Amino acid sequence: SYVLTQPSAVSVAPGETARITCGENNIGRKSVHWFQQKPGQAPVLVIYYDTERPSGIPDRFSASNSENTATLTISRVEAGDEADYYCQVWDSSHHYVFGSGTKVTVL
Amino acid sequence: EVELVESGGASVQPGGSLRLSCAASGFPFSSFEMTWVRQVPGKGPEWISYISSASSTKYYADSVKGRFTISRDNAKNSLYLQLNSLRDEDTAVYYCARAIRDGQTMDQWGQGALVTVSS
């Protein structure tokens, strides 16, 4: 089964760009989805099917997926982007696998 | 507006049982696949169960297989999770979530229900 590896923490200054990686062998062959979770709240889908943004998600959020690494990019980071971020894939056994999570801190 | 509201969370002793409910509104519930996801405080989400729109297909994570049962009542716009033989490690916030497209991810989540298993 998949084991999705993410950096435990990323720090970024306001206005800069944050990049969060999600690694697994051949992840580029899967669709990757990304969630944002703020303390005490449910996860929120911010990117699905590698690059699509749900309605209401700012275009500052973008993503890519290739070979062994998927990447979520947050441009022009704001204080409100501070949260935990999780990648997720769906495997052929109809199981949903979440990444280990990355805490984004806005300096 | 899409809304998912879980209920039934409680504190229970090891070996006990509990039934969680999820009331759905704001969308055609009977047309959507649904899932349950749990999260231990301070840890990442863990998917535990899936059910197809007509209840014909169900899947479970190995960690709960044989102990938990997912079901739904489309006439009542409700999703359920029966938790049996509860263990300390089942302590978590349990979320119901709506699956989208071909079911590969979840686009709407409830606020969660806390289940605490402790003697």
mmCIF file of N, CA, C and O in Angstrom, chain B residues 38 49 64 76:
data_model
loop_
_atom_site.group_PDB
_atom_site.id
_atom_site.type_symbol
_atom_site.label_atom_id
_atom_site.label_comp_id
_atom_site.label_asym_id
_atom_site.label_seq_id
_atom_site.Cartn_x
_atom_site.Cartn_y
_atom_site.Cartn_z
ATOM 1 N N ARG B 38 -11.447 9.090 10.451
ATOM 2 C CA ARG B 38 -11.237 9.453 11.848
ATOM 3 C C ARG B 38 -9.869 10.103 12.017
ATOM 4 O O ARG B 38 -8.976 9.965 11.173
ATOM 5 N N SER B 49 -13.897 3.864 6.332
ATOM 6 C CA SER B 49 -14.947 3.125 5.651
ATOM 7 C C SER B 49 -15.548 3.929 4.502
ATOM 8 O O SER B 49 -15.536 5.161 4.522
ATOM 9 N N VAL B 64 -10.298 -1.606 11.223
ATOM 10 C CA VAL B 64 -11.664 -1.667 11.758
ATOM 11 C C VAL B 64 -12.494 -2.801 11.167
ATOM 12 O O VAL B 64 -13.616 -3.044 11.605
ATOM 13 N N LYS B 76 -33.793 8.882 4.540
ATOM 14 C CA LYS B 76 -33.603 9.797 5.680
ATOM 15 C C LYS B 76 -32.374 10.686 5.510
ATOM 16 O O LYS B 76 -32.018 11.425 6.430
#
